[in-house]
Amino acid sequence: MKETEIVLEMKNVCKRFPGVQALDNVSFSCMRGEVHAIVGENGAGKSTLMKILSGAYIPDSGNILIEGNEVRIENPHQGQELGINIIYQEFNLIPYTDVAENIFIGRKPLNNLGLVDYKQMYRKAQQLMEQIGVNIDVKKWICELTVAEQQIVEIIKAVSFAAKIVIMDEPTSALSEEETQRLFQIIRKLQTQDITIIFISHRIKEIFEIADRVTVIKDGKTVVSKDINNLDETGLVRLMVGRELSKLYPEKNGKKGELLLSVRNLTRSGVFKDISFDIHRGEIIGLAGLVGAGRTEVARAIFGADQIDEGTIKFDESIIKIKNPKDAVTHGIGLIPEDRRQHGLVLCLSIRNNIVLSILNRIKRFLFTNRIKEKEICSDLIRQLEIKTHSSEVEVELLSGGNQQKVVLSKWLAVNPQLIIFDEPTRGIDVGAKAEIHRFMRELANKGAGILMISSELPEILGMSDRIVVMCEGEVIGIYEGESLTEETIMQAATGICI
Amino acid sequence: MESTFKEIFQKKNATRFLNRHSEIVVFFFLILMVFVAAKSTPLFLKPANLTNVMRQAASLGIVAIGQTIVILLAGTDLSVSAVATVSNVIAAVLMMGKDENILPAILVALLAGIIVGFLNGFFITKFSLPDFVVTLAIYSVVNGLMFVFTTGREVGSVSGKFMAFGSKDIFSIPITMYIWMGLTIFAVIFLQYTKFGRMIYEVGGNPESARLSGINTSLVRVVSYIICGVMAAISGLVLLSRLGVGYPLSGKELQLDSIIAVVIGGTSLNGGRGNLLGTVAGVLILSSLNNIFNLIGISTFMQIVIKGLIIIIVVVLRAMNEKNQ
């Protein structure tokens, strides 16, 4: 066992923003070479804490000590010099430049003439790659890499800055199971180099897999800092949420209503082939599969966002042609997209504007929008979905991930949909909001809607779905229900038959 | 087994090479165009004509160097023609036909370029204003001042030595062409091999990431606009060496033509992609085009129409290409 030593200590850190005490005497410490998870609901104060560490915010009071010395971090540059590197969810990479140049951004190795020494740069980049144990071509452009590979470049960049502490903000939210395991391998390697990792995540299972210690933050206060060995999953969730989530998922519906949607032999060349399944009213159908199986593509095709080459779609017993999202909306089909920030919301507009986006036609008065009706519909939905905001005029950009997702949902509820497609509905959302969204999905189904849910989180898809359609490499492998809804069966289907 | 792997590897590298060096395609078009031009009129390939084309290309090309750098930052400099004109007029007025005045005239002209470039960069970065708006405004002000100063007429005069620069050739290639090539070589080394040059690509590729990585993006932008101003000033001096006098309309077409040349050459208007070699090809294509139009006798108005069509075609083709990547 290495001798442990405290490398970072935050003592009684406070930060107040107008109207809210974001951090209230928060204290925690990290040992050298440990993986320290920070968990807490959205709005609990995690990101404020991290921004203080990285130099984006300055605390009102409190001390930060690095290796026993008190420091002041007033800008990101200073944070870097102290050995603190933060990897955000949206990476800081230059797309049309190669990996090596990105690693050495702003600080290229120079030769005797004062010019950039490309040979040395590529050599050093290659060395760093080997240090981490990964093999990515350092001459590839960033836009040629997958999301997981880009993340690795970010990590290497951080390490090359002689980082002592690497903060990762929700690092696994865009990764597949395989890629997550590779990330964990890299993290363990970093640990052997005495680098401390601060891991912010909502994924309880992963935290138990990779973290050594965990700090729970709730309402701006430290709840507890503990060794992961002294906790179990339910205990951790309880600490985060402050209440016991008695049932992790809402109760499933035994009854199947009438046939709502029936797709037969849907094909789009090169993307998916012969997709057939049914959705009944009152059902939640899970669409499972590995990243790249084609699930989002099928969903988008049903919604009219992408075209179909062959196949039929039957809605309420009659064959329909959906050529664009407008057709879909007219039939009562809604889509909650994977990337809510890019495809689900207009970030600079208010909550109200976003919610009424799809129904402007219905509530207008001659040529003008009916402001009163808008506000009515809006406050109704805000209440129903428990969106945490003091006003409907707030820009959605400022909301937390969970609340943003609720706004997207409200938008579609306003349309009164018969069939709603959810693509990764709770990605990047904290446990509390997650449960609320799940509850809401089940309520919608109980009221007679049909739901198609795409999720990469096995527990979620098993917990929510009445039946599960498993896809692999663009084809349907099987449809499972009842007894065969187990992790092993689904996982096997998703991977076993594909080589 | 090994050989097939090598095949695939080489093919992949070949596509990557082509994607990253789109200027090869542009040079191909240049050759094609020269071929077509030579076929349509025997006058094109006459040495005197080619020398003429090169002279035109030189003054456009020098401006295009600066414009390339600015466009790499996802910006545009619409003030270049005004700067060229200012440089032209000021140098002519200061020289007044005397050899001893050459150096001060040149220096002041360059200074004008630096000042205008700085003003552009300053207003754009300090107040976060769009490049388009700022450079256009500065163009209007500077150009207007020039007209007021010169009352629309030719002013000043150059000395014999200076004139020689503009009219003499070495090995049948105009001296100004050598100046353009020399500046291009320096600029290529600058962009590819200096820390600052790489920062231009980084700020152009993703300004926010560059900023968060510790790069002073404002400084990069201001310096780039200054470089552009200096290039435009040099171009103005080159024009002066041909005209012999300061003329307020001398740089007129430089702003749009320089942007067209850069875009044809493959540099993306969104920033972060492209290089000077493509611009060189673009400049040669544009200059040859201008020349052919005149030789064939196409009216100035028709020339503008055709140029516009070319821009649309090039930009659409590029957008389709970028989409496929």
GROMACS .gro file of N, CA and C in nm, chain B residues 95 97-99 102 158-165 167:
model
   42
  594MET      N    1   0.692   6.100  -5.138
  594MET     CA    2   0.809   6.081  -5.223
  594MET      C    3   0.834   6.199  -5.312
  596GLY      N    4   0.864   6.232  -5.615
  596GLY     CA    5   0.960   6.215  -5.725
  596GLY      C    6   1.106   6.210  -5.683
  597LYS      N    7   1.134   6.214  -5.551
  597LYS     CA    8   1.274   6.216  -5.511
  597LYS      C    9   1.319   6.081  -5.456
  598ASP      N   10   1.435   6.039  -5.497
  598ASP     CA   11   1.488   5.911  -5.454
  598ASP      C   12   1.511   5.905  -5.304
  601ILE      N   13   1.236   5.782  -5.075
  601ILE     CA   14   1.177   5.648  -5.088
  601ILE      C   15   1.158   5.580  -4.952
  657VAL      N   16   0.625   5.937  -5.806
  657VAL     CA   17   0.731   5.849  -5.758
  657VAL      C   18   0.863   5.885  -5.819
  658SER      N   19   0.966   5.837  -5.756
  658SER     CA   20   1.100   5.862  -5.809
  658SER      C   21   1.134   5.754  -5.911
  659GLY      N   22   1.235   5.778  -5.987
  659GLY     CA   23   1.277   5.684  -6.091
  659GLY      C   24   1.309   5.547  -6.037
  660LYS      N   25   1.384   5.544  -5.927
  660LYS     CA   26   1.427   5.416  -5.871
  660LYS      C   27   1.308   5.332  -5.831
  661PHE      N   28   1.214   5.398  -5.768
  661PHE     CA   29   1.096   5.327  -5.721
  661PHE      C   30   1.016   5.270  -5.837
  662MET      N   31   1.005   5.352  -5.941
  662MET     CA   32   0.931   5.310  -6.060
  662MET      C   33   0.994   5.185  -6.120
  663ALA      N   34   1.127   5.180  -6.109
  663ALA     CA   35   1.197   5.065  -6.167
  663ALA      C   36   1.146   4.935  -6.106
  664PHE      N   37   1.121   4.940  -5.978
  664PHE     CA   38   1.071   4.820  -5.911
  664PHE      C   39   0.948   4.765  -5.978
  666SER      N   40   0.842   4.817  -6.286
  666SER     CA   41   0.841   4.785  -6.428
  666SER      C   42   0.949   4.688  -6.471
   0.00000   0.00000   0.00000
